[in-house]
Coordinates of C-alpha atoms in Angstrom, one line a residue:
M8 CA 68.6 113.7 203.7
L9 CA 72.1 115.0 203.0
R10 CA 72.7 117.0 206.2
P11 CA 76.4 117.1 207.0
T12 CA 77.8 116.0 210.3
M13 CA 79.2 119.5 211.0
N14 CA 78.7 123.0 209.8
E15 CA 82.2 124.3 209.8
A16 CA 84.3 123.9 206.7
N17 CA 86.7 121.0 206.5
P18 CA 90.4 121.6 207.1
V19 CA 90.7 121.0 203.3
D20 CA 89.1 124.4 202.7
C21 CA 92.1 126.3 204.0
T22 CA 94.6 124.7 201.7
T23 CA 92.3 124.7 198.7
A24 CA 91.5 128.4 199.0
S25 CA 95.0 129.4 198.2
S26 CA 96.0 126.5 196.0
P27 CA 95.3 128.2 192.6
R28 CA 97.8 130.9 193.6
R29 CA 100.5 128.6 195.0
G30 CA 100.0 125.9 192.4
W31 CA 99.0 127.7 189.2
I32 CA 101.2 125.4 187.1
P33 CA 99.4 122.2 188.1
F34 CA 96.1 124.1 187.8
A35 CA 96.9 125.2 184.3
L36 CA 98.2 121.8 183.2
E37 CA 95.2 119.9 184.6
S38 CA 92.8 122.4 183.0
L39 CA 94.5 122.0 179.7
A40 CA 94.4 118.2 180.0
I41 CA 90.7 118.3 180.7
T42 CA 90.2 120.6 177.7
L43 CA 92.0 118.1 175.6
L44 CA 89.7 115.4 177.0
F45 CA 86.7 117.5 176.0
A46 CA 88.1 117.9 172.5
L47 CA 88.7 114.1 172.3
Y48 CA 85.2 113.5 173.4
V49 CA 83.8 115.7 170.7
S50 CA 86.2 114.2 168.1
A51 CA 84.6 115.7 165.0
L52 CA 84.7 118.6 162.6
G53 CA 81.8 120.9 162.7
P54 CA 79.1 121.7 162.6
E55 CA 77.8 120.2 165.8
V56 CA 74.1 119.6 166.2
N57 CA 73.0 123.0 167.4
E58 CA 75.8 125.2 165.9
P59 CA 74.0 126.1 162.7
H60 CA 70.9 127.0 164.7
Y61 CA 72.7 129.3 167.1
L62 CA 75.6 130.7 165.1
C63 CA 73.5 131.5 162.0
K64 CA 71.1 133.4 164.3
A65 CA 74.0 135.2 165.9
K66 CA 75.5 136.2 162.5
Q67 CA 72.2 137.5 161.2
Y68 CA 71.8 139.5 164.5
W69 CA 75.0 141.4 163.7
N70 CA 74.4 141.6 160.0
P71 CA 70.7 141.8 159.2
A72 CA 71.6 141.9 155.4
W73 CA 72.8 138.3 155.6
L74 CA 70.0 135.9 154.6
P75 CA 67.3 138.6 155.0
H76 CA 64.5 136.4 153.8
D77 CA 65.1 133.4 156.0
F78 CA 62.1 132.7 158.2
F79 CA 63.8 131.4 161.2
L80 CA 66.5 134.0 161.3
S81 CA 64.0 136.8 161.0
A82 CA 62.0 135.5 164.0
P83 CA 62.7 137.1 167.5
G84 CA 65.4 135.3 169.5
A85 CA 66.0 134.7 173.2
H86 CA 69.8 134.3 173.6
Y87 CA 71.0 137.9 173.1
T88 CA 73.9 137.6 175.7
F89 CA 75.3 134.8 173.5
Y90 CA 74.9 136.9 170.4
W91 CA 76.6 139.9 172.1
T92 CA 79.4 137.7 173.4
L93 CA 80.3 135.6 170.4
G94 CA 78.2 136.8 167.5
W95 CA 80.3 139.8 166.6
L96 CA 83.1 137.5 165.5
T97 CA 80.9 136.4 162.6
L98 CA 81.6 139.9 161.1
F99 CA 85.3 138.9 160.7
F100 CA 85.5 135.2 160.5
P101 CA 83.6 132.4 158.7
L102 CA 81.1 130.4 160.7
P103 CA 83.3 127.3 161.2
V104 CA 86.1 129.5 162.5
V105 CA 83.8 131.2 165.0
A106 CA 82.5 127.8 166.1
W107 CA 86.0 126.6 166.9
I108 CA 86.8 129.9 168.7
G109 CA 83.6 129.5 170.8
R110 CA 84.3 125.8 171.5
V111 CA 87.9 126.4 172.7
I112 CA 86.8 129.3 174.9
S113 CA 83.9 127.4 176.5
W114 CA 85.9 124.2 176.9
L115 CA 88.8 126.1 178.6
A116 CA 86.3 127.9 180.9
L117 CA 84.5 124.6 181.8
A118 CA 87.8 122.7 182.3
A119 CA 89.2 125.4 184.6
A120 CA 85.9 125.6 186.6
W121 CA 85.8 121.8 186.8
R122 CA 89.4 121.6 188.0
W123 CA 88.8 124.2 190.7
L124 CA 85.6 122.5 191.9
S125 CA 87.1 119.0 191.8
F126 CA 90.1 120.2 193.8
L127 CA 87.9 121.7 196.5
I128 CA 86.4 118.2 196.9
L129 CA 89.5 116.2 196.3
P130 CA 92.7 118.2 196.8
Q131 CA 95.0 115.8 195.0
K132 CA 96.9 116.6 191.8
W133 CA 95.6 115.1 188.6
C134 CA 92.5 113.5 190.1
S135 CA 90.4 116.2 188.5
I136 CA 91.1 114.6 185.1
A137 CA 89.7 111.3 186.3
T138 CA 86.6 113.0 187.8
A139 CA 86.0 114.9 184.6
A140 CA 86.2 111.7 182.6
I141 CA 83.7 110.0 184.9
W142 CA 81.4 113.0 184.6
L143 CA 81.5 112.9 180.8
V144 CA 80.8 109.1 180.6
T145 CA 77.9 109.1 183.1
L146 CA 76.4 112.2 181.5
H147 CA 76.8 110.7 178.0
Y148 CA 75.3 107.3 178.8
G149 CA 73.1 108.2 181.7
H150 CA 71.1 111.2 180.6
L151 CA 67.3 111.2 180.6
A152 CA 66.3 114.2 178.5
G153 CA 69.1 114.6 176.1
E154 CA 71.0 117.3 177.9
W155 CA 74.7 117.7 177.3
V156 CA 77.5 120.1 178.4
V157 CA 80.5 119.4 176.1
G158 CA 79.9 119.7 172.4
G159 CA 79.3 122.5 169.9
V160 CA 79.1 126.1 171.0
E161 CA 75.8 127.7 172.1
G162 CA 74.4 129.7 175.0
K163 CA 74.4 126.9 177.6
T164 CA 78.1 126.0 176.9
F165 CA 79.0 129.4 178.4
A166 CA 76.4 129.1 181.2
Y167 CA 77.6 125.8 182.7
P168 CA 81.1 127.0 183.7
F169 CA 79.4 129.7 185.8
V170 CA 77.2 127.0 187.4
L171 CA 80.4 125.1 188.4
I172 CA 82.0 128.3 189.7
A173 CA 78.9 129.0 191.8
L174 CA 79.1 125.5 193.3
G175 CA 82.8 126.1 194.2
L176 CA 82.0 129.5 195.7
A177 CA 79.2 128.0 197.8
I178 CA 81.6 125.3 199.1
Q179 CA 83.9 128.1 200.2
N180 CA 80.9 129.7 202.0
R181 CA 81.0 132.7 199.5
W182 CA 77.3 132.7 198.8
N183 CA 77.0 136.2 197.5
P184 CA 79.4 135.8 194.6
A185 CA 77.9 132.3 194.0
W186 CA 74.4 133.9 193.3
V187 CA 76.0 136.5 191.1
S188 CA 77.7 133.7 189.1
L189 CA 74.4 132.0 188.6
G190 CA 73.0 135.4 187.5
I191 CA 75.6 135.4 184.7
A192 CA 74.7 131.8 183.8
S193 CA 71.1 132.8 183.6
A194 CA 72.0 135.7 181.3
F195 CA 73.6 133.2 178.9
H196 CA 70.8 130.6 179.3
I197 CA 67.9 131.5 181.5
L198 CA 66.8 127.9 182.1
V199 CA 70.2 126.5 182.9
G200 CA 70.9 129.4 185.3
G201 CA 67.4 129.6 186.7
W202 CA 67.1 125.9 187.6
A203 CA 70.6 126.0 189.0
V204 CA 69.5 128.8 191.4
V205 CA 66.6 126.6 192.6
A206 CA 69.0 123.6 193.1
L207 CA 71.6 125.7 194.9
G208 CA 68.8 127.1 197.1
V209 CA 68.0 123.5 198.1
A210 CA 71.7 123.0 198.8
W211 CA 71.7 126.1 201.0
L212 CA 68.7 124.8 202.9
C213 CA 70.4 121.4 203.5
V214 CA 74.0 122.5 204.2
G215 CA 74.6 126.3 204.2
R216 CA 71.8 128.1 206.0
R217 CA 73.5 128.0 209.4
S218 CA 76.8 129.4 208.2
A219 CA 75.1 131.9 205.7
P220 CA 71.8 133.3 206.9
L221 CA 69.4 134.5 204.2
L222 CA 69.8 138.2 205.1
T223 CA 73.6 138.0 204.5
M224 CA 72.9 136.8 200.9
L225 CA 70.6 139.6 199.8
T226 CA 73.3 141.5 198.0
G227 CA 74.3 138.5 195.9
L228 CA 70.7 137.5 195.2
M229 CA 69.8 141.0 194.1
G230 CA 72.9 141.4 192.0
G231 CA 72.5 138.0 190.4
G232 CA 68.8 138.7 189.8
L233 CA 69.5 141.9 188.0
I234 CA 72.1 140.3 185.7
S235 CA 69.7 137.4 185.0
L236 CA 67.3 139.9 183.4
L237 CA 69.5 139.8 180.4
G238 CA 68.2 136.3 179.8
L239 CA 64.8 136.5 181.4
V240 CA 63.4 139.6 179.7
P241 CA 63.9 138.3 176.1
A242 CA 62.4 134.9 177.2
L243 CA 59.3 136.7 178.6
L244 CA 58.8 138.7 175.5
L245 CA 58.5 135.5 173.4
T246 CA 54.8 135.2 174.4
A247 CA 54.0 138.7 175.3
G248 CA 50.8 140.3 173.8
L249 CA 49.4 137.2 172.1
P250 CA 45.8 135.9 172.8
D251 CA 45.6 132.9 175.1
E252 CA 44.4 130.6 172.4
M253 CA 47.5 131.3 170.2
Q254 CA 49.8 130.9 173.2
S255 CA 48.1 127.6 174.0
E256 CA 48.5 126.3 170.5
A257 CA 52.1 127.4 170.3
H258 CA 53.0 125.7 173.6
Q259 CA 51.4 122.4 172.6
L260 CA 53.2 122.5 169.3
Y261 CA 56.5 123.2 171.0
V262 CA 56.1 120.6 173.8
F263 CA 54.2 117.7 172.3
Y264 CA 55.1 117.9 168.7
R265 CA 58.6 119.4 168.3
L266 CA 60.5 118.6 171.6
P267 CA 58.8 115.9 173.5
H268 CA 62.1 114.0 173.8
H269 CA 63.4 116.8 175.9
L270 CA 60.2 117.9 177.8
V271 CA 57.8 115.0 178.3
V272 CA 58.8 112.0 180.4
H273 CA 56.2 109.6 179.0
R274 CA 57.5 110.3 175.5
M275 CA 61.2 109.6 176.4
S276 CA 62.6 106.2 175.5
S277 CA 62.6 103.4 178.1
L278 CA 66.3 102.9 177.7
R279 CA 67.0 106.5 178.6
Q280 CA 64.8 106.2 181.7
I281 CA 66.5 103.0 182.8
C282 CA 70.0 104.5 182.3
F283 CA 69.1 107.6 184.2
V284 CA 67.6 105.7 187.1
A285 CA 70.8 103.6 187.3
V286 CA 73.0 106.7 187.4
A287 CA 70.8 108.2 190.1
A288 CA 70.9 105.0 192.1
G289 CA 74.7 105.0 191.9
W290 CA 74.8 108.6 193.0
A291 CA 72.5 107.9 196.0
I292 CA 74.8 105.1 197.2
F293 CA 78.0 107.2 196.9
A294 CA 76.3 110.3 198.3
W295 CA 75.4 108.3 201.4
T296 CA 79.0 106.9 201.8
T297 CA 80.5 110.4 201.6
R298 CA 77.8 112.2 203.7
G299 CA 80.3 113.2 206.4
D300 CA 82.2 115.5 204.1
R301 CA 80.7 118.9 204.1
N302 CA 81.9 120.0 200.6
T303 CA 80.6 116.8 199.0
A304 CA 77.4 117.1 200.9
L305 CA 76.8 120.5 199.3
V306 CA 77.3 119.2 195.8
N307 CA 75.1 116.2 196.6
S308 CA 72.4 118.5 197.9
F309 CA 72.6 120.4 194.7
A310 CA 72.0 117.2 192.8
F311 CA 69.2 116.4 195.1
G312 CA 67.7 119.8 194.3
S313 CA 67.9 119.0 190.6
L314 CA 66.1 115.7 191.2
S315 CA 63.4 117.6 193.1
I316 CA 62.9 119.8 190.1
A317 CA 62.7 116.7 187.8
A318 CA 60.2 115.1 190.2
V319 CA 57.9 118.2 189.9
G320 CA 58.2 117.8 186.1
L321 CA 57.3 114.2 186.4
A322 CA 54.3 115.0 188.5
I323 CA 53.1 117.6 186.0
D324 CA 53.5 115.1 183.2
Q325 CA 51.4 112.4 184.9
I326 CA 48.8 114.7 186.4
C327 CA 48.1 116.9 183.4
C328 CA 48.5 114.2 180.7
Y329 CA 46.9 111.2 182.4
W330 CA 44.8 112.2 185.4
L331 CA 43.3 115.5 184.1
G332 CA 43.8 115.1 180.4
D333 CA 44.6 118.8 180.3
F334 CA 47.2 119.0 177.6
D335 CA 46.9 122.8 177.5
L336 CA 48.0 123.2 181.1
G337 CA 50.6 120.4 180.6
A338 CA 52.2 122.2 177.7
K339 CA 52.2 125.5 179.5
L340 CA 54.1 124.0 182.4
L341 CA 56.3 121.4 180.7
R342 CA 57.9 123.8 178.3
F343 CA 60.3 124.8 181.1
Y344 CA 62.7 121.8 180.7
W345 CA 62.2 120.4 184.2
F346 CA 64.6 117.5 183.5
R347 CA 67.5 119.5 182.0
L348 CA 69.6 120.2 185.2
S349 CA 69.3 116.7 186.7
D350 CA 70.8 115.2 183.5
V351 CA 74.0 117.2 184.4
A352 CA 73.9 117.6 188.2
V353 CA 73.4 113.9 189.1
P354 CA 76.4 112.7 187.0
L355 CA 78.4 115.6 188.3
A356 CA 77.7 114.7 192.0
L357 CA 78.3 111.0 191.3
S358 CA 81.7 111.6 189.7
L359 CA 82.9 113.8 192.6
S360 CA 81.5 111.4 195.2
V361 CA 83.2 108.5 193.4
G362 CA 86.4 110.4 193.2
L363 CA 86.4 111.3 196.9
R364 CA 85.6 107.7 197.8
L365 CA 88.2 106.1 195.7
F366 CA 91.0 108.6 195.5
G367 CA 90.4 110.7 198.7
A368 CA 90.4 109.9 202.4
E369 CA 93.0 107.5 203.7
Q370 CA 91.8 103.9 203.7
Q371 CA 92.6 101.2 206.3
P372 CA 95.4 98.9 205.2
R373 CA 93.1 95.9 205.2
R374 CA 90.9 97.7 202.7
S375 CA 93.7 98.7 200.3
T376 CA 93.2 95.7 198.0
L377 CA 89.5 96.4 197.7
R378 CA 90.2 100.1 197.1
S379 CA 92.7 99.3 194.3
V380 CA 90.3 96.9 192.6
S381 CA 87.5 99.6 192.8
I382 CA 89.8 102.2 191.3
A383 CA 90.8 99.8 188.5
V384 CA 87.1 98.9 187.7
V385 CA 86.0 102.6 187.7
L386 CA 88.9 103.7 185.5
L387 CA 88.4 100.7 183.1
A388 CA 84.7 101.4 182.7
T389 CA 85.4 105.1 182.1
T390 CA 88.1 104.3 179.6
I391 CA 85.8 101.9 177.7
G392 CA 82.9 104.3 177.7
L393 CA 85.1 107.1 176.3
T394 CA 86.8 104.9 173.8
L395 CA 83.4 103.8 172.4
R396 CA 82.2 107.4 172.2
V397 CA 85.4 108.6 170.5
A398 CA 85.5 105.7 168.1
S399 CA 81.9 106.3 167.0
R400 CA 82.7 110.0 166.4
L401 CA 85.9 109.4 164.5
T402 CA 84.3 106.9 162.2
A403 CA 81.2 108.9 161.6
P404 CA 80.6 109.5 157.9
M405 CA 79.6 113.2 158.4
P406 CA 79.6 115.9 161.1
P407 CA 76.9 115.5 163.8
A408 CA 74.6 118.2 162.5
D409 CA 74.4 116.6 159.1
E410 CA 74.1 113.1 160.5
M411 CA 71.3 114.1 162.9
A412 CA 69.5 115.9 160.0
S413 CA 69.6 112.8 157.8
V414 CA 71.6 114.2 154.9
S415 CA 71.6 111.2 152.5
D416 CA 74.9 111.9 150.7
Y417 CA 77.3 114.2 152.6
A418 CA 79.8 114.8 149.8
A419 CA 77.0 115.5 147.3
W420 CA 75.3 117.8 149.8
L421 CA 78.5 119.9 150.2
A422 CA 79.1 120.0 146.5
M423 CA 75.5 121.3 145.9
C424 CA 75.8 123.9 148.6
G425 CA 79.1 125.0 147.2
W426 CA 77.5 125.5 143.7
I427 CA 74.7 127.5 145.3
R428 CA 77.2 129.9 147.0
E429 CA 79.0 130.4 143.7
N430 CA 76.1 130.6 141.3
T431 CA 73.0 132.1 143.0
A432 CA 72.2 135.6 144.3
T433 CA 73.0 136.1 148.0
D434 CA 69.4 137.2 148.7
A435 CA 67.8 134.1 147.0
T436 CA 65.3 132.0 149.0
F437 CA 65.3 128.2 148.7
L438 CA 62.7 125.5 149.5
T439 CA 64.8 122.7 151.0
P440 CA 64.3 119.2 152.5
L441 CA 62.6 119.6 155.8
N442 CA 64.8 117.2 157.8
Q443 CA 68.2 118.8 157.0
G444 CA 69.6 121.5 159.3
T445 CA 72.8 122.8 157.7
F446 CA 71.7 124.5 154.5
K447 CA 72.2 128.0 155.9
W448 CA 75.6 127.0 157.3
S449 CA 76.9 125.4 154.1
A450 CA 75.0 127.2 151.3
Q451 CA 74.6 130.5 153.1
R452 CA 71.2 131.2 151.5
S453 CA 67.8 131.8 153.0
E454 CA 65.3 128.9 153.3
V455 CA 61.6 128.7 153.8
V456 CA 61.4 126.3 156.8
T457 CA 63.2 123.3 158.4
H458 CA 62.1 120.9 161.1
K459 CA 65.2 121.8 163.2
D460 CA 65.0 125.5 163.1
I461 CA 61.9 126.1 165.2
P462 CA 61.4 129.7 166.5
Q463 CA 60.8 130.2 170.2
E464 CA 58.6 133.2 169.8
A465 CA 54.9 132.0 169.9
E466 CA 53.6 133.8 166.8
S467 CA 56.5 132.8 164.7
L468 CA 56.2 129.2 166.0
L469 CA 52.6 129.1 164.6
G470 CA 54.0 130.5 161.3
W471 CA 56.5 127.6 161.4
K472 CA 53.7 125.2 161.8
E473 CA 51.9 126.6 158.7
R474 CA 55.0 126.6 156.6
R475 CA 55.9 123.1 157.6
W476 CA 52.4 121.8 156.9
R477 CA 52.2 123.4 153.5
T478 CA 55.7 122.3 152.3
N479 CA 55.6 118.8 153.7
R480 CA 56.5 116.3 151.0
Y481 CA 56.6 119.2 148.5
E482 CA 58.1 116.8 145.9
R483 CA 54.6 115.4 145.4
L484 CA 53.1 118.9 144.6
T485 CA 52.3 120.0 141.0
T486 CA 53.9 122.8 139.1
D487 CA 51.0 125.1 139.9
Q488 CA 51.1 124.3 143.6
I489 CA 54.9 125.0 143.7
R490 CA 54.2 128.3 141.9
M491 CA 51.6 129.2 144.6
L492 CA 54.1 128.4 147.4
S493 CA 56.6 130.6 145.6
R494 CA 54.2 133.5 145.5
D495 CA 53.4 133.1 149.2
Y496 CA 56.9 132.6 150.5
Q497 CA 59.0 134.3 147.8
I498 CA 60.8 131.1 146.8
D499 CA 63.4 131.4 144.1
Y500 CA 64.7 127.8 144.0
V501 CA 63.6 124.3 145.1
V502 CA 66.1 121.6 146.2
V503 CA 65.0 118.0 145.8
D504 CA 66.7 115.0 147.3
K505 CA 66.0 112.2 144.9
Q506 CA 67.5 109.6 147.2
A507 CA 64.9 110.4 149.8
R508 CA 62.1 110.7 147.2
P509 CA 62.9 108.2 144.5
T510 CA 59.4 108.6 142.9
F511 CA 60.0 112.3 142.2
Q512 CA 58.9 113.1 138.6
G513 CA 60.0 116.7 138.2
W514 CA 58.3 120.0 137.3
D515 CA 58.0 122.3 134.4
F516 CA 60.6 124.6 135.9
P517 CA 64.2 124.6 134.5
R518 CA 66.6 122.4 136.4
V519 CA 69.8 124.3 137.1
Y520 CA 71.7 121.7 139.1
P521 CA 73.4 119.4 138.5
V522 CA 74.8 121.1 135.4
D523 CA 76.0 117.8 133.9
E524 CA 72.9 115.9 132.8
H525 CA 74.7 112.7 133.3
S526 CA 75.6 113.5 137.0
D527 CA 74.6 110.9 139.6
S528 CA 74.1 113.5 142.3
P529 CA 71.0 112.8 144.4
Y530 CA 70.3 116.5 144.6
E531 CA 68.5 118.6 142.0
I532 CA 67.8 122.3 142.0
F533 CA 64.9 123.9 140.1
R534 CA 64.6 127.7 139.5
I535 CA 61.1 128.9 140.0
Q536 CA 59.8 131.2 137.2
S537 CA 56.9 133.7 137.1
R538 CA 55.9 134.0 140.7

């Protein structure tokens, strides 16, 4: 479908190979400008949506005495390369500082990788900034399964720069280091790197197999495979040794209850499906118009590979959930995030193809007006899209993690968490509102369970289900029922959001917060006595 018209590299390859050495100042300036674009796109103080989830886990990995009774933090993890890389900083800096350090490092790495990749496709100064902006806008508005690249720091934010590096190395016909780069990506996030290996394999079949026979790539494939074990082995251990029926229940809980918006196509919104189809259609058009360029053909073949993976996920969804009605098999297969890479790769290929078409090859004079109009339309649409995104973030009443977790009163929430840090024991355990996700981040105390913090290890996932079921709407429970939960889960305090539960009547336990009985804080804290 995307076979190039010739196998040898374009003449551009010779100039671009040495451009980072000859033009390191433009490279550095453009990379910095793209990094600032990423920062503008995020546009908010922390925490971002997944940062409490990942960084609290990393902190507890390096300091097991921190929140020792927290259920989620005590469960086995899967992102140890991320913990080893960034987690040790939590021994010396507060979590928000570590988050910003991780963001800046990952954004700089992604920006430098993008500038390099974009320049290989479109060797003109400053154009990489435009292609990065187009990528951000199409990814933000055109995703299907909620995947993102630029945001808070977590494992995948370190994985994606190595995916871009691998694409650039493949364009230069350096396939062995490309596979090693994807091995590093897999070590940080096994699914990001693993699916990228499959998609780049498709690109090799379409574009690279004549210039790089399989036997010549064995060294890189073996090296990358060995490195990827750092991410693969912990992932495999998450379900090791459990009976089949427990694994089946855990998989269905994970796929169909907790994360269907990422994993199950028929549970994704129609708007998201339409937007993704529109982006994919635009990519197909521009991929066809730039098919004669070998470098772009390789990137487009990578996007085609990601769509092939998504097509398999779609087939699994339809066959297992509708034709066979086998939700056990469906959950077992759909848990591998079949739609993750296409959310990123299709906008990536579209942005580079658009950039090449509009800013690249010389146009005939009679087409110069049309070209200028096209450039103006694309830049205007990109600017509007980014402006809307930035404006929404700058005017948001609270950080993304709290907004997504439905914290009813952000200022009151922070005040309560600050009181907890100052007035309760560091090893105390709290029963907290299920839908919030930043209590550990802000209060730095253990909690029983939250909807956001779902373990990935199968046995712990079933424990999460039990805890969530037993504590659901705990404001309606009696004093004796709360006392029973306290004995089972070693609860010291209970937090109640009266704004979310206006019918709450209270218990026979002493209320310790707010201290002022005339306070209008929507949050109350009760100390559990006599477990």
